[in-house]
Structure formats: structure tokens, C-alpha cells
mmCIF file of N, CA, C and O in Angstrom:
data_model
loop_
_atom_site.group_PDB
_atom_site.id
_atom_site.type_symbol
_atom_site.label_atom_id
_atom_site.label_comp_id
_atom_site.label_asym_id
_atom_site.label_seq_id
_atom_site.Cartn_x
_atom_site.Cartn_y
_atom_site.Cartn_z
ATOM 1 N N MET A 1 0.845 -1.172 0.000
ATOM 2 C CA MET A 1 0.000 0.000 0.000
ATOM 3 C C MET A 1 0.895 1.241 0.000
ATOM 4 O O MET A 1 1.866 1.320 0.740
ATOM 5 N N SER A 2 0.563 2.184 -0.822
ATOM 6 C CA SER A 2 1.362 3.400 -0.896
ATOM 7 C C SER A 2 1.105 4.282 0.318
ATOM 8 O O SER A 2 0.095 4.154 0.997
ATOM 9 N N GLN A 3 2.055 5.161 0.578
ATOM 10 C CA GLN A 3 1.951 6.084 1.704
ATOM 11 C C GLN A 3 2.157 7.502 1.192
ATOM 12 O O GLN A 3 2.949 7.728 0.286
ATOM 13 N N LEU A 4 1.459 8.429 1.781
ATOM 14 C CA LEU A 4 1.592 9.835 1.426
ATOM 15 C C LEU A 4 2.376 10.538 2.520
ATOM 16 O O LEU A 4 2.055 10.422 3.707
ATOM 17 N N PHE A 5 3.423 11.245 2.122
ATOM 18 C CA PHE A 5 4.175 12.091 3.035
ATOM 19 C C PHE A 5 4.007 13.524 2.545
ATOM 20 O O PHE A 5 3.992 13.781 1.345
ATOM 21 N N TYR A 6 3.880 14.453 3.460
ATOM 22 C CA TYR A 6 3.773 15.856 3.081
ATOM 23 C C TYR A 6 4.769 16.656 3.907
ATOM 24 O O TYR A 6 5.195 16.230 4.971
ATOM 25 N N GLY A 7 5.158 17.796 3.402
ATOM 26 C CA GLY A 7 6.123 18.614 4.122
ATOM 27 C C GLY A 7 6.523 19.817 3.302
ATOM 28 O O GLY A 7 5.795 20.250 2.407
ATOM 29 N N SER A 8 7.700 20.319 3.608
ATOM 30 C CA SER A 8 8.168 21.502 2.897
ATOM 31 C C SER A 8 9.682 21.452 2.756
ATOM 32 O O SER A 8 10.368 20.752 3.481
ATOM 33 N N ILE A 9 10.145 22.218 1.775
ATOM 34 C CA ILE A 9 11.579 22.370 1.542
ATOM 35 C C ILE A 9 11.933 23.819 1.824
ATOM 36 O O ILE A 9 11.250 24.744 1.382
ATOM 37 N N ASN A 10 13.015 24.001 2.569
ATOM 38 C CA ASN A 10 13.505 25.341 2.874
ATOM 39 C C ASN A 10 14.228 25.847 1.628
ATOM 40 O O ASN A 10 15.360 25.466 1.344
ATOM 41 N N TYR A 11 13.563 26.704 0.898
ATOM 42 C CA TYR A 11 14.097 27.219 -0.363
ATOM 43 C C TYR A 11 15.428 27.941 -0.155
ATOM 44 O O TYR A 11 16.369 27.764 -0.937
ATOM 45 N N ASP A 12 15.517 28.758 0.888
ATOM 46 C CA ASP A 12 16.755 29.511 1.140
ATOM 47 C C ASP A 12 17.919 28.576 1.438
ATOM 48 O O ASP A 12 19.030 28.788 0.949
ATOM 49 N N ALA A 13 17.681 27.516 2.232
ATOM 50 C CA ALA A 13 18.740 26.553 2.538
ATOM 51 C C ALA A 13 19.162 25.809 1.272
ATOM 52 O O ALA A 13 20.359 25.562 1.053
ATOM 53 N N LEU A 14 18.187 25.458 0.422
ATOM 54 C CA LEU A 14 18.502 24.781 -0.833
ATOM 55 C C LEU A 14 19.328 25.686 -1.734
ATOM 56 O O LEU A 14 20.352 25.267 -2.291
ATOM 57 N N LEU A 15 18.917 26.924 -1.875
ATOM 58 C CA LEU A 15 19.639 27.875 -2.721
ATOM 59 C C LEU A 15 21.062 28.090 -2.213
ATOM 60 O O LEU A 15 22.019 28.079 -2.999
ATOM 61 N N ASN A 16 21.216 28.251 -0.903
ATOM 62 C CA ASN A 16 22.557 28.437 -0.331
ATOM 63 C C ASN A 16 23.431 27.205 -0.543
ATOM 64 O O ASN A 16 24.623 27.325 -0.832
ATOM 65 N N ALA A 17 22.850 26.017 -0.408
ATOM 66 C CA ALA A 17 23.610 24.787 -0.621
ATOM 67 C C ALA A 17 24.071 24.678 -2.070
ATOM 68 O O ALA A 17 25.204 24.288 -2.355
ATOM 69 N N ILE A 18 23.200 25.040 -3.008
ATOM 70 C CA ILE A 18 23.567 24.993 -4.424
ATOM 71 C C ILE A 18 24.684 25.982 -4.725
ATOM 72 O O ILE A 18 25.620 25.679 -5.471
ATOM 73 N N LYS A 19 24.618 27.162 -4.127
ATOM 74 C CA LYS A 19 25.627 28.198 -4.376
ATOM 75 C C LYS A 19 27.019 27.795 -3.899
ATOM 76 O O LYS A 19 28.004 28.311 -4.398
ATOM 77 N N THR A 20 27.111 26.840 -2.958
ATOM 78 C CA THR A 20 28.436 26.409 -2.487
ATOM 79 C C THR A 20 29.178 25.626 -3.567
ATOM 80 O O THR A 20 30.397 25.507 -3.509
ATOM 81 N N GLY A 21 28.444 25.073 -4.536
ATOM 82 C CA GLY A 21 29.064 24.277 -5.593
ATOM 83 C C GLY A 21 29.318 22.838 -5.187
ATOM 84 O O GLY A 21 29.884 22.062 -5.950
ATOM 85 N N LYS A 22 28.891 22.459 -3.990
ATOM 86 C CA LYS A 22 29.117 21.104 -3.493
ATOM 87 C C LYS A 22 27.947 20.164 -3.774
ATOM 88 O O LYS A 22 28.078 18.957 -3.658
ATOM 89 N N VAL A 23 26.808 20.715 -4.156
ATOM 90 C CA VAL A 23 25.592 19.933 -4.339
ATOM 91 C C VAL A 23 25.551 19.335 -5.742
ATOM 92 O O VAL A 23 25.888 19.993 -6.730
ATOM 93 N N LYS A 24 25.118 18.057 -5.796
ATOM 94 C CA LYS A 24 25.021 17.352 -7.073
ATOM 95 C C LYS A 24 23.770 17.837 -7.807
ATOM 96 O O LYS A 24 22.653 17.658 -7.340
ATOM 97 N N THR A 25 23.977 18.479 -8.952
ATOM 98 C CA THR A 25 22.881 18.965 -9.792
ATOM 99 C C THR A 25 23.130 18.506 -11.223
ATOM 100 O O THR A 25 24.254 18.147 -11.583
ATOM 101 N N PHE A 26 22.082 18.501 -12.019
ATOM 102 C CA PHE A 26 22.246 18.164 -13.430
ATOM 103 C C PHE A 26 21.084 18.724 -14.221
ATOM 104 O O PHE A 26 20.083 19.158 -13.660
ATOM 105 N N LYS A 27 21.248 18.714 -15.537
ATOM 106 C CA LYS A 27 20.206 19.196 -16.437
ATOM 107 C C LYS A 27 19.720 18.006 -17.247
ATOM 108 O O LYS A 27 20.519 17.264 -17.816
ATOM 109 N N SER A 28 18.390 17.831 -17.292
ATOM 110 C CA SER A 28 17.812 16.706 -18.033
ATOM 111 C C SER A 28 17.907 16.970 -19.535
ATOM 112 O O SER A 28 18.247 18.070 -19.970
ATOM 113 N N ALA A 29 17.582 15.956 -20.311
ATOM 114 C CA ALA A 29 17.616 16.083 -21.769
ATOM 115 C C ALA A 29 16.661 17.165 -22.261
ATOM 116 O O ALA A 29 16.901 17.811 -23.279
ATOM 117 N N SER A 30 15.580 17.391 -21.509
ATOM 118 C CA SER A 30 14.614 18.415 -21.912
ATOM 119 C C SER A 30 14.981 19.810 -21.378
ATOM 120 O O SER A 30 14.237 20.750 -21.561
ATOM 121 N N GLY A 31 16.111 19.910 -20.685
ATOM 122 C CA GLY A 31 16.579 21.204 -20.207
ATOM 123 C C GLY A 31 16.137 21.572 -18.803
ATOM 124 O O GLY A 31 16.390 22.676 -18.339
ATOM 125 N N VAL A 32 15.487 20.651 -18.102
ATOM 126 C CA VAL A 32 15.044 20.915 -16.734
ATOM 127 C C VAL A 32 16.226 20.740 -15.784
ATOM 128 O O VAL A 32 16.936 19.735 -15.843
ATOM 129 N N ARG A 33 16.450 21.722 -14.914
ATOM 130 C CA ARG A 33 17.535 21.632 -13.937
ATOM 131 C C ARG A 33 17.036 20.924 -12.687
ATOM 132 O O ARG A 33 15.983 21.271 -12.150
ATOM 133 N N LEU A 34 17.804 19.934 -12.220
ATOM 134 C CA LEU A 34 17.393 19.105 -11.098
ATOM 135 C C LEU A 34 18.470 19.053 -10.029
ATOM 136 O O LEU A 34 19.656 19.218 -10.308
ATOM 137 N N VAL A 35 18.048 18.797 -8.788
ATOM 138 C CA VAL A 35 18.946 18.652 -7.654
ATOM 139 C C VAL A 35 18.726 17.258 -7.079
ATOM 140 O O VAL A 35 17.591 16.865 -6.814
ATOM 141 N N ASN A 36 19.795 16.498 -6.905
ATOM 142 C CA ASN A 36 19.676 15.186 -6.279
ATOM 143 C C ASN A 36 19.507 15.356 -4.777
ATOM 144 O O ASN A 36 20.160 16.206 -4.159
ATOM 145 N N ILE A 37 18.628 14.548 -4.195
ATOM 146 C CA ILE A 37 18.363 14.617 -2.761
ATOM 147 C C ILE A 37 18.403 13.222 -2.152
ATOM 148 O O ILE A 37 18.335 12.212 -2.854
ATOM 149 N N ASN A 38 18.539 13.184 -0.842
ATOM 150 C CA ASN A 38 18.377 11.966 -0.051
ATOM 151 C C ASN A 38 17.186 12.185 0.858
ATOM 152 O O ASN A 38 17.035 13.267 1.437
ATOM 153 N N VAL A 39 16.343 11.166 0.992
ATOM 154 C CA VAL A 39 15.214 11.228 1.913
ATOM 155 C C VAL A 39 15.449 10.175 2.983
ATOM 156 O O VAL A 39 15.614 8.992 2.671
ATOM 157 N N TRP A 40 15.491 10.612 4.230
ATOM 158 C CA TRP A 40 15.694 9.720 5.364
ATOM 159 C C TRP A 40 14.356 9.512 6.053
ATOM 160 O O TRP A 40 13.773 10.438 6.588
ATOM 161 N N VAL A 41 13.857 8.267 6.023
ATOM 162 C CA VAL A 41 12.597 7.936 6.681
ATOM 163 C C VAL A 41 12.931 7.332 8.040
ATOM 164 O O VAL A 41 13.651 6.332 8.134
ATOM 165 N N ASN A 42 12.416 7.957 9.102
ATOM 166 C CA ASN A 42 12.705 7.521 10.466
ATOM 167 C C ASN A 42 11.820 6.344 10.867
ATOM 168 O O ASN A 42 10.685 6.225 10.416
ATOM 169 N N ASP A 43 12.340 5.496 11.755
ATOM 170 C CA ASP A 43 11.536 4.409 12.316
ATOM 171 C C ASP A 43 10.457 4.970 13.231
ATOM 172 O O ASP A 43 9.356 4.445 13.301
ATOM 173 N N GLN A 44 10.791 6.025 13.938
ATOM 174 C CA GLN A 44 9.881 6.705 14.854
ATOM 175 C C GLN A 44 9.927 8.195 14.544
ATOM 176 O O GLN A 44 10.980 8.718 14.166
ATOM 177 N N PRO A 45 8.821 8.926 14.718
ATOM 178 C CA PRO A 45 8.853 10.380 14.506
ATOM 179 C C PRO A 45 9.861 11.045 15.444
ATOM 180 O O PRO A 45 10.084 10.568 16.566
ATOM 181 N N ASP A 46 10.476 12.123 14.985
ATOM 182 C CA ASP A 46 11.419 12.852 15.837
ATOM 183 C C ASP A 46 10.665 13.723 16.839
ATOM 184 O O ASP A 46 9.435 13.666 16.921
ATOM 185 N N LYS A 47 11.395 14.533 17.583
ATOM 186 C CA LYS A 47 10.756 15.338 18.635
ATOM 187 C C LYS A 47 9.805 16.397 18.088
ATOM 188 O O LYS A 47 9.022 16.965 18.830
ATOM 189 N N PHE A 48 9.855 16.654 16.768
ATOM 190 C CA PHE A 48 8.945 17.609 16.134
ATOM 191 C C PHE A 48 7.846 16.900 15.348
ATOM 192 O O PHE A 48 7.165 17.513 14.535
ATOM 193 N N ASP A 49 7.707 15.580 15.529
ATOM 194 C CA ASP A 49 6.725 14.740 14.832
ATOM 195 C C ASP A 49 6.993 14.591 13.339
ATOM 196 O O ASP A 49 6.093 14.279 12.572
ATOM 197 N N ASN A 50 8.237 14.814 12.908
ATOM 198 C CA ASN A 50 8.599 14.596 11.509
ATOM 199 C C ASN A 50 8.949 13.128 11.309
ATOM 200 O O ASN A 50 9.681 12.538 12.107
ATOM 201 N N ASP A 51 8.430 12.544 10.243
ATOM 202 C CA ASP A 51 8.693 11.142 9.943
ATOM 203 C C ASP A 51 9.863 10.953 8.978
ATOM 204 O O ASP A 51 10.383 9.850 8.846
ATOM 205 N N ALA A 52 10.257 12.004 8.291
ATOM 206 C CA ALA A 52 11.348 11.905 7.324
ATOM 207 C C ALA A 52 12.024 13.262 7.171
ATOM 208 O O ALA A 52 11.444 14.301 7.492
ATOM 209 N N SER A 53 13.265 13.228 6.690
ATOM 210 C CA SER A 53 14.037 14.447 6.444
ATOM 211 C C SER A 53 14.573 14.416 5.019
ATOM 212 O O SER A 53 14.822 13.352 4.467
ATOM 213 N N ILE A 54 14.771 15.602 4.453
ATOM 214 C CA ILE A 54 15.304 15.723 3.096
ATOM 215 C C ILE A 54 16.668 16.392 3.179
ATOM 216 O O ILE A 54 16.821 17.438 3.827
ATOM 217 N N GLN A 55 17.644 15.795 2.531
ATOM 218 C CA GLN A 55 19.020 16.286 2.558
ATOM 219 C C GLN A 55 19.522 16.379 1.115
ATOM 220 O O GLN A 55 19.197 15.531 0.285
ATOM 221 N N VAL A 56 20.319 17.407 0.821
ATOM 222 C CA VAL A 56 20.902 17.510 -0.517
ATOM 223 C C VAL A 56 21.995 16.457 -0.665
ATOM 224 O O VAL A 56 22.658 16.082 0.300
ATOM 225 N N GLN A 57 22.148 15.964 -1.885
ATOM 226 C CA GLN A 57 23.199 14.983 -2.171
ATOM 227 C C GLN A 57 24.427 15.738 -2.661
ATOM 228 O O GLN A 57 24.333 16.579 -3.563
ATOM 229 N N LEU A 58 25.555 15.453 -2.054
ATOM 230 C CA LEU A 58 26.782 16.159 -2.406
ATOM 231 C C LEU A 58 27.502 15.475 -3.564
ATOM 232 O O LEU A 58 27.345 14.276 -3.792
ATOM 233 N N LYS A 59 28.316 16.268 -4.279
ATOM 234 C CA LYS A 59 29.156 15.720 -5.338
ATOM 235 C C LYS A 59 30.145 14.740 -4.717
ATOM 236 O O LYS A 59 30.447 14.811 -3.521
ATOM 237 N N ASP A 60 30.659 13.830 -5.528
ATOM 238 C CA ASP A 60 31.533 12.771 -5.035
ATOM 239 C C ASP A 60 32.732 13.301 -4.252
ATOM 240 O O ASP A 60 33.102 12.738 -3.220
ATOM 241 N N GLU A 61 33.322 14.386 -4.690
ATOM 242 C CA GLU A 61 34.517 14.911 -4.011
ATOM 243 C C GLU A 61 34.213 15.530 -2.642
ATOM 244 O O GLU A 61 35.124 15.792 -1.864
ATOM 245 N N PHE A 62 32.940 15.752 -2.340
ATOM 246 C CA PHE A 62 32.558 16.333 -1.045
ATOM 247 C C PHE A 62 31.792 15.337 -0.165
ATOM 248 O O PHE A 62 31.217 15.705 0.840
ATOM 249 N N ARG A 63 31.778 14.071 -0.540
ATOM 250 C CA ARG A 63 31.002 13.057 0.185
ATOM 251 C C ARG A 63 31.402 12.919 1.651
ATOM 252 O O ARG A 63 30.608 12.493 2.469
ATOM 253 N N SER A 64 32.631 13.236 2.001
ATOM 254 C CA SER A 64 33.068 13.106 3.396
ATOM 255 C C SER A 64 32.451 14.204 4.277
ATOM 256 O O SER A 64 32.443 14.077 5.495
ATOM 257 N N GLU A 65 31.933 15.255 3.660
ATOM 258 C CA GLU A 65 31.289 16.331 4.399
ATOM 259 C C GLU A 65 29.807 16.010 4.612
ATOM 260 O O GLU A 65 29.238 15.166 3.933
ATOM 261 N N LYS A 66 29.204 16.717 5.527
ATOM 262 C CA LYS A 66 27.783 16.513 5.808
ATOM 263 C C LYS A 66 26.953 17.412 4.885
ATOM 264 O O LYS A 66 27.175 18.610 4.808
ATOM 265 N N GLY A 67 25.977 16.811 4.208
ATOM 266 C CA GLY A 67 25.077 17.579 3.351
ATOM 267 C C GLY A 67 24.060 18.356 4.178
ATOM 268 O O GLY A 67 23.733 17.973 5.302
ATOM 269 N N ASP A 68 23.562 19.439 3.627
ATOM 270 C CA ASP A 68 22.589 20.276 4.334
ATOM 271 C C ASP A 68 21.211 19.634 4.314
ATOM 272 O O ASP A 68 20.763 19.110 3.289
ATOM 273 N N TYR A 69 20.523 19.693 5.446
ATOM 274 C CA TYR A 69 19.126 19.275 5.507
ATOM 275 C C TYR A 69 18.272 20.441 5.040
ATOM 276 O O TYR A 69 18.430 21.562 5.508
ATOM 277 N N ILE A 70 17.389 20.172 4.096
ATOM 278 C CA ILE A 70 16.614 21.258 3.495
ATOM 279 C C ILE A 70 15.116 21.126 3.723
ATOM 280 O O ILE A 70 14.352 21.983 3.294
ATOM 281 N N GLY A 71 14.676 20.045 4.394
ATOM 282 C CA GLY A 71 13.247 19.912 4.607
ATOM 283 C C GLY A 71 12.885 18.720 5.465
ATOM 284 O O GLY A 71 13.733 17.889 5.800
ATOM 285 N N ASN A 72 11.622 18.662 5.829
ATOM 286 C CA ASN A 72 11.079 17.582 6.643
ATOM 287 C C ASN A 72 9.743 17.133 6.076
ATOM 288 O O ASN A 72 9.051 17.891 5.404
ATOM 289 N N LEU A 73 9.381 15.888 6.389
ATOM 290 C CA LEU A 73 8.134 15.315 5.907
ATOM 291 C C LEU A 73 7.403 14.636 7.060
ATOM 292 O O LEU A 73 8.023 14.157 8.003
ATOM 293 N N ARG A 74 6.098 14.590 6.938
ATOM 294 C CA ARG A 74 5.259 13.859 7.883
ATOM 295 C C ARG A 74 4.385 12.892 7.105
ATOM 296 O O ARG A 74 3.970 13.182 5.985
ATOM 297 N N LYS A 75 4.107 11.762 7.734
ATOM 298 C CA LYS A 75 3.244 10.769 7.105
ATOM 299 C C LYS A 75 1.802 11.212 7.260
ATOM 300 O O LYS A 75 1.368 11.606 8.338
ATOM 301 N N HIS A 76 1.061 11.155 6.160
ATOM 302 C CA HIS A 76 -0.356 11.511 6.195
ATOM 303 C C HIS A 76 -1.129 10.382 6.844
ATOM 304 O O HIS A 76 -0.970 9.217 6.491
ATOM 305 N N VAL A 77 -1.936 10.733 7.827
ATOM 306 C CA VAL A 77 -2.792 9.766 8.493
ATOM 307 C C VAL A 77 -4.229 10.126 8.159
ATOM 308 O O VAL A 77 -4.682 11.233 8.460
ATOM 309 N N LYS A 78 -4.919 9.190 7.518
ATOM 310 C CA LYS A 78 -6.298 9.445 7.103
ATOM 311 C C LYS A 78 -7.191 9.512 8.329
ATOM 312 O O LYS A 78 -7.156 8.634 9.186
ATOM 313 N N ASN A 79 -7.975 10.565 8.411
ATOM 314 C CA ASN A 79 -8.920 10.708 9.520
ATOM 315 C C ASN A 79 -10.092 9.774 9.296
ATOM 316 O O ASN A 79 -10.703 9.767 8.231
ATOM 317 N N GLU A 80 -10.397 8.995 10.300
ATOM 318 C CA GLU A 80 -11.548 8.100 10.229
ATOM 319 C C GLU A 80 -12.813 8.909 10.498
ATOM 320 O O GLU A 80 -12.843 9.713 11.421
ATOM 321 N N PRO A 81 -13.874 8.700 9.704
ATOM 322 C CA PRO A 81 -15.112 9.433 9.964
ATOM 323 C C PRO A 81 -15.686 9.030 11.322
ATOM 324 O O PRO A 81 -15.664 7.856 11.693
ATOM 325 N N GLN A 82 -16.148 10.016 12.050
ATOM 326 C CA GLN A 82 -16.710 9.746 13.368
ATOM 327 C C GLN A 82 -18.207 9.514 13.236
ATOM 328 O O GLN A 82 -18.893 10.241 12.536
ATOM 329 N N THR A 83 -18.680 8.505 13.913
ATOM 330 C CA THR A 83 -20.115 8.224 13.896
ATOM 331 C C THR A 83 -20.732 8.778 15.162
ATOM 332 O O THR A 83 -20.128 8.778 16.234
ATOM 333 N N VAL A 84 -21.932 9.264 15.013
ATOM 334 C CA VAL A 84 -22.662 9.836 16.136
ATOM 335 C C VAL A 84 -23.909 8.996 16.345
ATOM 336 O O VAL A 84 -24.657 8.740 15.404
ATOM 337 N N ASP A 85 -24.113 8.568 17.566
ATOM 338 C CA ASP A 85 -25.325 7.817 17.869
ATOM 339 C C ASP A 85 -26.497 8.782 17.895
ATOM 340 O O ASP A 85 -26.506 9.759 18.635
ATOM 341 N N ALA A 86 -27.473 8.513 17.046
ATOM 342 C CA ALA A 86 -28.642 9.389 16.964
ATOM 343 C C ALA A 86 -29.867 8.624 17.460
ATOM 344 O O ALA A 86 -30.019 7.438 17.213
ATOM 345 N N GLU A 87 -30.713 9.333 18.129
ATOM 346 C CA GLU A 87 -31.944 8.734 18.627
ATOM 347 C C GLU A 87 -33.024 8.912 17.574
ATOM 348 O O GLU A 87 -33.232 10.013 17.058
ATOM 349 N N ILE A 88 -33.678 7.831 17.223
ATOM 350 C CA ILE A 88 -34.751 7.889 16.231
ATOM 351 C C ILE A 88 -36.049 8.175 16.969
ATOM 352 O O ILE A 88 -36.436 7.459 17.888
ATOM 353 N N VAL A 89 -36.702 9.237 16.545
ATOM 354 C CA VAL A 89 -37.946 9.651 17.187
ATOM 355 C C VAL A 89 -39.105 9.220 16.303
ATOM 356 O O VAL A 89 -39.142 9.518 15.115
ATOM 357 N N THR A 90 -40.036 8.536 16.869
ATOM 358 C CA THR A 90 -41.238 8.140 16.136
ATOM 359 C C THR A 90 -42.456 8.726 16.828
ATOM 360 O O THR A 90 -42.425 9.032 18.016
ATOM 361 N N GLY A 91 -43.498 8.894 16.096
ATOM 362 C CA GLY A 91 -44.710 9.448 16.679
ATOM 363 C C GLY A 91 -45.141 10.697 15.954
ATOM 364 O O GLY A 91 -44.464 11.190 15.057
ATOM 365 N N GLU A 92 -46.285 11.200 16.349
ATOM 366 C CA GLU A 92 -46.833 12.361 15.678
ATOM 367 C C GLU A 92 -47.001 13.527 16.640
ATOM 368 O O GLU A 92 -47.937 14.270 16.570
ATOM 369 N N ASP A 93 -46.018 13.709 17.487
ATOM 370 C CA ASP A 93 -46.149 14.790 18.459
ATOM 371 C C ASP A 93 -45.269 15.982 18.079
ATOM 372 O O ASP A 93 -44.769 16.688 18.937
ATOM 373 N N ASP A 94 -45.076 16.198 16.774
ATOM 374 C CA ASP A 94 -44.307 17.392 16.365
ATOM 375 C C ASP A 94 -45.225 18.560 16.128
ATOM 376 O O ASP A 94 -46.454 18.435 16.067
ATOM 377 N N ASP A 95 -44.641 19.747 15.973
ATOM 378 C CA ASP A 95 -45.413 20.971 15.838
ATOM 379 C C ASP A 95 -45.603 21.398 14.381
ATOM 380 O O ASP A 95 -46.052 22.501 14.120
ATOM 381 N N LEU A 96 -45.259 20.575 13.429
ATOM 382 C CA LEU A 96 -45.345 20.964 12.027
ATOM 383 C C LEU A 96 -46.791 20.980 11.563
ATOM 384 O O LEU A 96 -47.573 20.093 11.900
ATOM 385 N N PRO A 97 -47.172 22.029 10.778
ATOM 386 C CA PRO A 97 -48.563 22.167 10.359
ATOM 387 C C PRO A 97 -48.960 21.236 9.211
ATOM 388 O O PRO A 97 -50.096 21.249 8.773
ATOM 389 N N PHE A 98 -48.086 20.446 8.674
ATOM 390 C CA PHE A 98 -48.444 19.557 7.560
ATOM 391 C C PHE A 98 -48.201 18.117 7.883
ATOM 392 O O PHE A 98 -47.620 17.699 8.798
#
């Protein structure tokens, strides 16, 4: 079964990481510029309830250094519909004129 994760990427941190020249980037055949990332999925949520983290992937010559974390993700949990016990009223003791 597939899982949905949602979150955000810190644009400023990503831009700063790219500007260092250490981040692995490339251009696709169609001309789209892309950044390689690593996604770390935790066994347990961290202290901020994040289930995963996003880190930039460094070029091979900088692999010994630590890549910048640029975002976090949380696992989507589907809300179960709540049922309400309703009392069924029968009889003709209402005030409606029809």
C-alpha cells in the first residue's frame, strides 16, 4: 500500500547549498535543472513529529562532508469518519402544520 508524506523544503537553505558548488545537480535532456536529494525515513517520529528528512546529495569529491538538511516530511494519516449515535424519534407529536 502506498503512503503519502507531506512537508516543505527550505528554499533559502537549498539555494545556499547549491551556491556552495558542493551539491550534485544536473540538467535533463529536456533542459530541466534538477537537484539530487536523499530522503531519510525515520523508524519513529522525531521530537517535532517529523517522519522523514530531506538532505541535498553532495558531489563525489565532497562526500566526506555533511550535506545540508533542506526539509522535513510527515506521514499523512487518514482521519476516520466519526459516527454519532442518533436517537430515532417516532410518533406524531411534532409541531409541524403539515
